[in-house]
Amino acid sequence: MVAPTPLLVAGVDGTIRHGPDQTGHPVTGPDDVHVFQHARLQVGRWHTTYGGRVLLVTNQPGISGGTIDPDKALEAMDVTAHDLGGDHVDAWAVCPHRPQDGCWCRKPRPGNVLSLISHLQSAHPDETYPPHLTVVVGGAADAGCAAALGVPFVDAGQWREHGYRPPVTRTPGDDVIREFAASIDSDD
C-alpha cells in the first residue's frame, strides 16, 4: 500500500543555515556552517510529528565561479544535514552553476527537486509525495521553484518562526482505495 507522505523542500543559505545575508560572506566550507535554531526545531517537527520527508536544495554558484572549493561545499552540506538531526534530512542537492549557465538544476528551475523526489520514490516505494502535502520554504529562488512544481511556498523567516503544518494526509478516496487494495490482497 502506498502512503501519502508530507514533503518539505528547503533552501539552505538563509533558510536552514546562516548565509551571506547573516554572515556577510558565502558558506565556503564546514567551518562556516551555523544552523538556525528554529530551523532545526521545524525540521525535527516535520520529520517526527508529521512523519514527513525533508529535502535540502541549494544554489552554490561560487563552485563554478572558482570561489568555493567543490569538496568543501559538499562537506558543508554534510555538516548542515548532520546539525539538523542527521536522520531528519533524507537527501540534499547542490547546483554548482552560475545563473548565466542555464542549467536545469539551478533554482528556480525544479530539476534538483525532481531528481531528489525520484530518489526518494526509489528508496521508499511504499510512499508517494503528492503536491498537496509538499511545501517549499526559502527565499525568492525557492518561491519560483515552488511555482514551477505547483506546490505551496512559505518564506524562510515565517517558516522558522511559525512552521508549516501539512494538510491532513487522508483524502475522501483513501477508504475506497484501502478497501479495494484489501480485496485484491485477499484474492490470493
PDB file of C-alpha atoms in Angstrom:
ATOM      1  CA  MET A   1       0.000   0.000   0.000  1.00  0.00           C
ATOM      2  CA  VAL A   2       1.328   3.421  -0.933  1.00  0.00           C
ATOM      3  CA  ALA A   3       1.156   6.036   1.827  1.00  0.00           C
ATOM      4  CA  PRO A   4       0.865   9.757   1.016  1.00  0.00           C
ATOM      5  CA  THR A   5       3.797  11.366   2.820  1.00  0.00           C
ATOM      6  CA  PRO A   6       4.403  15.065   3.580  1.00  0.00           C
ATOM      7  CA  LEU A   7       7.453  16.508   1.819  1.00  0.00           C
ATOM      8  CA  LEU A   8       9.424  19.555   2.941  1.00  0.00           C
ATOM      9  CA  VAL A   9      11.782  21.069   0.359  1.00  0.00           C
ATOM     10  CA  ALA A  10      14.015  23.705   1.941  1.00  0.00           C
ATOM     11  CA  GLY A  11      16.502  26.152   0.548  1.00  0.00           C
ATOM     12  CA  VAL A  12      19.723  26.184   2.549  1.00  0.00           C
ATOM     13  CA  ASP A  13      21.536  29.512   2.902  1.00  0.00           C
ATOM     14  CA  GLY A  14      19.336  31.984   4.743  1.00  0.00           C
ATOM     15  CA  THR A  15      16.704  29.308   5.389  1.00  0.00           C
ATOM     16  CA  ILE A  16      18.374  26.409   7.178  1.00  0.00           C
ATOM     17  CA  ARG A  17      21.781  27.901   7.914  1.00  0.00           C
ATOM     18  CA  HIS A  18      23.207  31.391   8.125  1.00  0.00           C
ATOM     19  CA  GLY A  19      24.114  32.599   4.658  1.00  0.00           C
ATOM     20  CA  PRO A  20      25.613  35.743   3.140  1.00  0.00           C
ATOM     21  CA  ASP A  21      22.786  37.963   4.448  1.00  0.00           C
ATOM     22  CA  GLN A  22      23.578  36.898   8.010  1.00  0.00           C
ATOM     23  CA  THR A  23      27.379  36.471   7.833  1.00  0.00           C
ATOM     24  CA  GLY A  24      28.448  38.891   5.112  1.00  0.00           C
ATOM     25  CA  HIS A  25      30.086  36.101   3.100  1.00  0.00           C
ATOM     26  CA  PRO A  26      29.071  32.819   1.469  1.00  0.00           C
ATOM     27  CA  VAL A  27      29.405  29.499   3.228  1.00  0.00           C
ATOM     28  CA  THR A  28      32.687  28.180   1.809  1.00  0.00           C
ATOM     29  CA  GLY A  29      33.193  25.122   3.982  1.00  0.00           C
ATOM     30  CA  PRO A  30      32.127  23.200   7.079  1.00  0.00           C
ATOM     31  CA  ASP A  31      33.581  25.760   9.499  1.00  0.00           C
ATOM     32  CA  ASP A  32      31.136  28.369   8.137  1.00  0.00           C
ATOM     33  CA  VAL A  33      28.017  26.288   8.910  1.00  0.00           C
ATOM     34  CA  HIS A  34      25.717  27.780  11.555  1.00  0.00           C
ATOM     35  CA  VAL A  35      22.236  26.243  11.501  1.00  0.00           C
ATOM     36  CA  PHE A  36      19.337  28.397  12.660  1.00  0.00           C
ATOM     37  CA  GLN A  37      17.992  27.015  15.942  1.00  0.00           C
ATOM     38  CA  HIS A  38      14.377  27.415  14.785  1.00  0.00           C
ATOM     39  CA  ALA A  39      15.155  25.659  11.503  1.00  0.00           C
ATOM     40  CA  ARG A  40      16.463  22.689  13.485  1.00  0.00           C
ATOM     41  CA  LEU A  41      13.240  22.654  15.506  1.00  0.00           C
ATOM     42  CA  GLN A  42      10.996  22.911  12.423  1.00  0.00           C
ATOM     43  CA  VAL A  43      12.837  20.152  10.547  1.00  0.00           C
ATOM     44  CA  GLY A  44      12.612  17.921  13.620  1.00  0.00           C
ATOM     45  CA  ARG A  45       8.896  18.634  13.929  1.00  0.00           C
ATOM     46  CA  TRP A  46       8.303  17.891  10.240  1.00  0.00           C
ATOM     47  CA  HIS A  47      10.158  14.614  10.468  1.00  0.00           C
ATOM     48  CA  THR A  48       8.929  13.420  13.868  1.00  0.00           C
ATOM     49  CA  THR A  49       5.442  14.898  14.327  1.00  0.00           C
ATOM     50  CA  TYR A  50       4.219  14.784  10.724  1.00  0.00           C
ATOM     51  CA  GLY A  51       6.199  11.742   9.566  1.00  0.00           C
ATOM     52  CA  GLY A  52       7.426  13.773   6.619  1.00  0.00           C
ATOM     53  CA  ARG A  53      10.495  13.644   4.414  1.00  0.00           C
ATOM     54  CA  VAL A  54      12.981  16.513   4.199  1.00  0.00           C
ATOM     55  CA  LEU A  55      14.982  17.588   1.150  1.00  0.00           C
ATOM     56  CA  LEU A  56      17.573  20.380   1.064  1.00  0.00           C
ATOM     57  CA  VAL A  57      18.325  22.137  -2.215  1.00  0.00           C
ATOM     58  CA  THR A  58      20.887  24.887  -2.678  1.00  0.00           C
ATOM     59  CA  ASN A  59      22.415  27.031  -5.405  1.00  0.00           C
ATOM     60  CA  GLN A  60      26.185  27.422  -4.927  1.00  0.00           C
ATOM     61  CA  PRO A  61      27.442  29.405  -7.962  1.00  0.00           C
ATOM     62  CA  GLY A  62      30.774  30.007  -6.248  1.00  0.00           C
ATOM     63  CA  ILE A  63      31.706  26.429  -7.157  1.00  0.00           C
ATOM     64  CA  SER A  64      31.668  27.053 -10.910  1.00  0.00           C
ATOM     65  CA  GLY A  65      32.904  30.597 -10.342  1.00  0.00           C
ATOM     66  CA  GLY A  66      36.001  29.243  -8.622  1.00  0.00           C
ATOM     67  CA  THR A  67      35.455  30.955  -5.251  1.00  0.00           C
ATOM     68  CA  ILE A  68      34.197  27.853  -3.413  1.00  0.00           C
ATOM     69  CA  ASP A  69      36.005  24.516  -3.401  1.00  0.00           C
ATOM     70  CA  PRO A  70      33.526  21.817  -4.500  1.00  0.00           C
ATOM     71  CA  ASP A  71      34.661  19.340  -1.845  1.00  0.00           C
ATOM     72  CA  LYS A  72      34.355  21.970   0.895  1.00  0.00           C
ATOM     73  CA  ALA A  73      30.837  22.850  -0.310  1.00  0.00           C
ATOM     74  CA  LEU A  74      29.818  19.196  -0.088  1.00  0.00           C
ATOM     75  CA  GLU A  75      31.395  18.890   3.367  1.00  0.00           C
ATOM     76  CA  ALA A  76      29.406  21.966   4.424  1.00  0.00           C
ATOM     77  CA  MET A  77      26.202  20.264   3.242  1.00  0.00           C
ATOM     78  CA  ASP A  78      27.079  17.118   5.207  1.00  0.00           C
ATOM     79  CA  VAL A  79      27.617  19.234   8.338  1.00  0.00           C
ATOM     80  CA  THR A  80      24.373  21.113   7.698  1.00  0.00           C
ATOM     81  CA  ALA A  81      22.382  17.864   7.390  1.00  0.00           C
ATOM     82  CA  HIS A  82      24.078  16.465  10.487  1.00  0.00           C
ATOM     83  CA  ASP A  83      23.371  19.625  12.507  1.00  0.00           C
ATOM     84  CA  LEU A  84      19.675  19.345  11.608  1.00  0.00           C
ATOM     85  CA  GLY A  85      19.456  15.994  13.314  1.00  0.00           C
ATOM     86  CA  GLY A  86      21.254  13.720  10.859  1.00  0.00           C
ATOM     87  CA  ASP A  87      18.475  11.293  10.020  1.00  0.00           C
ATOM     88  CA  HIS A  88      15.930  14.107   9.703  1.00  0.00           C
ATOM     89  CA  VAL A  89      17.323  15.068   6.273  1.00  0.00           C
ATOM     90  CA  ASP A  90      16.506  12.457   3.648  1.00  0.00           C
ATOM     91  CA  ALA A  91      18.564  13.894   0.787  1.00  0.00           C
ATOM     92  CA  TRP A  92      20.166  17.081  -0.460  1.00  0.00           C
ATOM     93  CA  ALA A  93      21.404  18.511  -3.748  1.00  0.00           C
ATOM     94  CA  VAL A  94      23.752  21.297  -4.771  1.00  0.00           C
ATOM     95  CA  CYS A  95      23.605  23.237  -8.026  1.00  0.00           C
ATOM     96  CA  PRO A  96      27.181  24.422  -8.695  1.00  0.00           C
ATOM     97  CA  HIS A  97      26.253  26.594 -11.683  1.00  0.00           C
ATOM     98  CA  ARG A  98      26.078  30.352 -12.184  1.00  0.00           C
ATOM     99  CA  PRO A  99      22.788  31.926 -13.311  1.00  0.00           C
ATOM    100  CA  GLN A 100      24.093  32.500 -16.840  1.00  0.00           C
ATOM    101  CA  ASP A 101      24.919  28.790 -17.243  1.00  0.00           C
ATOM    102  CA  GLY A 102      21.245  27.985 -17.886  1.00  0.00           C
ATOM    103  CA  CYS A 103      21.309  24.579 -16.184  1.00  0.00           C
ATOM    104  CA  TRP A 104      18.223  22.589 -15.242  1.00  0.00           C
ATOM    105  CA  CYS A 105      19.249  22.169 -11.589  1.00  0.00           C
ATOM    106  CA  ARG A 106      19.549  25.818 -10.544  1.00  0.00           C
ATOM    107  CA  LYS A 107      16.547  27.111  -8.646  1.00  0.00           C
ATOM    108  CA  PRO A 108      14.035  28.445  -9.555  1.00  0.00           C
ATOM    109  CA  ARG A 109      14.121  25.564 -12.045  1.00  0.00           C
ATOM    110  CA  PRO A 110      12.905  22.397 -10.315  1.00  0.00           C
ATOM    111  CA  GLY A 111      15.480  19.933 -11.712  1.00  0.00           C
ATOM    112  CA  ASN A 112      17.273  19.115  -8.467  1.00  0.00           C
ATOM    113  CA  VAL A 113      13.992  18.798  -6.570  1.00  0.00           C
ATOM    114  CA  LEU A 114      12.537  16.430  -9.164  1.00  0.00           C
ATOM    115  CA  SER A 115      15.719  14.370  -9.104  1.00  0.00           C
ATOM    116  CA  LEU A 116      15.600  14.113  -5.300  1.00  0.00           C
ATOM    117  CA  ILE A 117      11.917  13.145  -5.347  1.00  0.00           C
ATOM    118  CA  SER A 118      12.733  10.388  -7.832  1.00  0.00           C
ATOM    119  CA  HIS A 119      15.488   9.202  -5.482  1.00  0.00           C
ATOM    120  CA  LEU A 120      13.037   9.189  -2.555  1.00  0.00           C
ATOM    121  CA  GLN A 121      10.460   7.218  -4.517  1.00  0.00           C
ATOM    122  CA  SER A 122      13.076   4.591  -5.367  1.00  0.00           C
ATOM    123  CA  ALA A 123      14.254   4.382  -1.761  1.00  0.00           C
ATOM    124  CA  HIS A 124      10.694   4.324  -0.347  1.00  0.00           C
ATOM    125  CA  PRO A 125       8.389   2.608  -2.869  1.00  0.00           C
ATOM    126  CA  ASP A 126       5.661   2.428  -0.223  1.00  0.00           C
ATOM    127  CA  GLU A 127       5.389   6.244  -0.158  1.00  0.00           C
ATOM    128  CA  THR A 128       4.095   8.902  -2.511  1.00  0.00           C
ATOM    129  CA  TYR A 129       4.694  12.660  -2.276  1.00  0.00           C
ATOM    130  CA  PRO A 130       1.584  14.419  -3.587  1.00  0.00           C
ATOM    131  CA  PRO A 131       1.705  18.169  -4.305  1.00  0.00           C
ATOM    132  CA  HIS A 132      -0.957  18.963  -1.696  1.00  0.00           C
ATOM    133  CA  LEU A 133       1.366  17.534   1.002  1.00  0.00           C
ATOM    134  CA  THR A 134       4.506  19.240  -0.328  1.00  0.00           C
ATOM    135  CA  VAL A 135       5.818  22.669   0.671  1.00  0.00           C
ATOM    136  CA  VAL A 136       8.893  24.617  -0.392  1.00  0.00           C
ATOM    137  CA  VAL A 137      10.438  27.011   2.135  1.00  0.00           C
ATOM    138  CA  GLY A 138      13.116  29.602   1.486  1.00  0.00           C
ATOM    139  CA  GLY A 139      13.709  32.781  -0.477  1.00  0.00           C
ATOM    140  CA  ALA A 140      12.943  34.147  -3.938  1.00  0.00           C
ATOM    141  CA  ALA A 141      14.538  31.308  -5.942  1.00  0.00           C
ATOM    142  CA  ASP A 142      12.662  28.799  -3.790  1.00  0.00           C
ATOM    143  CA  ALA A 143       9.384  30.648  -4.400  1.00  0.00           C
ATOM    144  CA  GLY A 144       9.973  30.296  -8.140  1.00  0.00           C
ATOM    145  CA  CYS A 145      10.764  26.613  -7.694  1.00  0.00           C
ATOM    146  CA  ALA A 146       7.540  26.096  -5.718  1.00  0.00           C
ATOM    147  CA  ALA A 147       5.587  27.798  -8.508  1.00  0.00           C
ATOM    148  CA  ALA A 148       7.251  25.573 -11.121  1.00  0.00           C
ATOM    149  CA  LEU A 149       6.335  22.499  -9.055  1.00  0.00           C
ATOM    150  CA  GLY A 150       2.792  23.744  -8.390  1.00  0.00           C
ATOM    151  CA  VAL A 151       3.158  23.486  -4.600  1.00  0.00           C
ATOM    152  CA  PRO A 152       2.819  25.958  -1.696  1.00  0.00           C
ATOM    153  CA  PHE A 153       5.682  28.250  -0.713  1.00  0.00           C
ATOM    154  CA  VAL A 154       6.482  29.650   2.744  1.00  0.00           C
ATOM    155  CA  ASP A 155       9.048  32.394   3.351  1.00  0.00           C
ATOM    156  CA  ALA A 156      12.082  31.196   5.350  1.00  0.00           C
ATOM    157  CA  GLY A 157      11.640  33.618   8.262  1.00  0.00           C
ATOM    158  CA  GLN A 158       7.921  32.895   8.505  1.00  0.00           C
ATOM    159  CA  TRP A 159       8.600  29.155   8.465  1.00  0.00           C
ATOM    160  CA  ARG A 160      11.350  29.271  11.096  1.00  0.00           C
ATOM    161  CA  GLU A 161       9.139  31.350  13.392  1.00  0.00           C
ATOM    162  CA  HIS A 162       5.745  29.693  12.834  1.00  0.00           C
ATOM    163  CA  GLY A 163       6.402  26.432  10.986  1.00  0.00           C
ATOM    164  CA  TYR A 164       4.062  24.888   8.462  1.00  0.00           C
ATOM    165  CA  ARG A 165       1.579  22.159   9.169  1.00  0.00           C
ATOM    166  CA  PRO A 166       0.853  19.883   6.225  1.00  0.00           C
ATOM    167  CA  PRO A 167      -2.818  19.347   5.433  1.00  0.00           C
ATOM    168  CA  VAL A 168      -4.466  16.180   6.667  1.00  0.00           C
ATOM    169  CA  THR A 169      -2.895  13.315   4.762  1.00  0.00           C
ATOM    170  CA  ARG A 170      -6.178  11.458   4.309  1.00  0.00           C
ATOM    171  CA  THR A 171      -8.353  12.211   1.322  1.00  0.00           C
ATOM    172  CA  PRO A 172     -12.000  11.174   0.828  1.00  0.00           C
ATOM    173  CA  GLY A 173     -10.958   8.368  -1.537  1.00  0.00           C
ATOM    174  CA  ASP A 174      -8.455   6.775   0.861  1.00  0.00           C
ATOM    175  CA  ASP A 175     -11.003   4.366   2.364  1.00  0.00           C
ATOM    176  CA  VAL A 176     -12.161   3.243  -1.089  1.00  0.00           C
ATOM    177  CA  ILE A 177      -8.566   2.674  -2.189  1.00  0.00           C
ATOM    178  CA  ARG A 178      -7.736   0.827   1.045  1.00  0.00           C
ATOM    179  CA  GLU A 179     -10.806  -1.442   0.699  1.00  0.00           C
ATOM    180  CA  PHE A 180     -10.021  -2.122  -2.966  1.00  0.00           C
ATOM    181  CA  ALA A 181      -6.385  -2.951  -2.155  1.00  0.00           C
ATOM    182  CA  ALA A 182      -7.532  -5.273   0.654  1.00  0.00           C
ATOM    183  CA  SER A 183      -9.921  -7.078  -1.707  1.00  0.00           C
ATOM    184  CA  ILE A 184      -7.119  -7.669  -4.218  1.00  0.00           C
ATOM    185  CA  ASP A 185      -4.800  -8.958  -1.482  1.00  0.00           C
ATOM    186  CA  SER A 186      -7.472 -11.327  -0.185  1.00  0.00           C
ATOM    187  CA  ASP A 187      -7.980 -12.895  -3.641  1.00  0.00           C
ATOM    188  CA  ASP A 188      -4.539 -14.548  -3.493  1.00  0.00           C
TER     189      ASP A 188
END
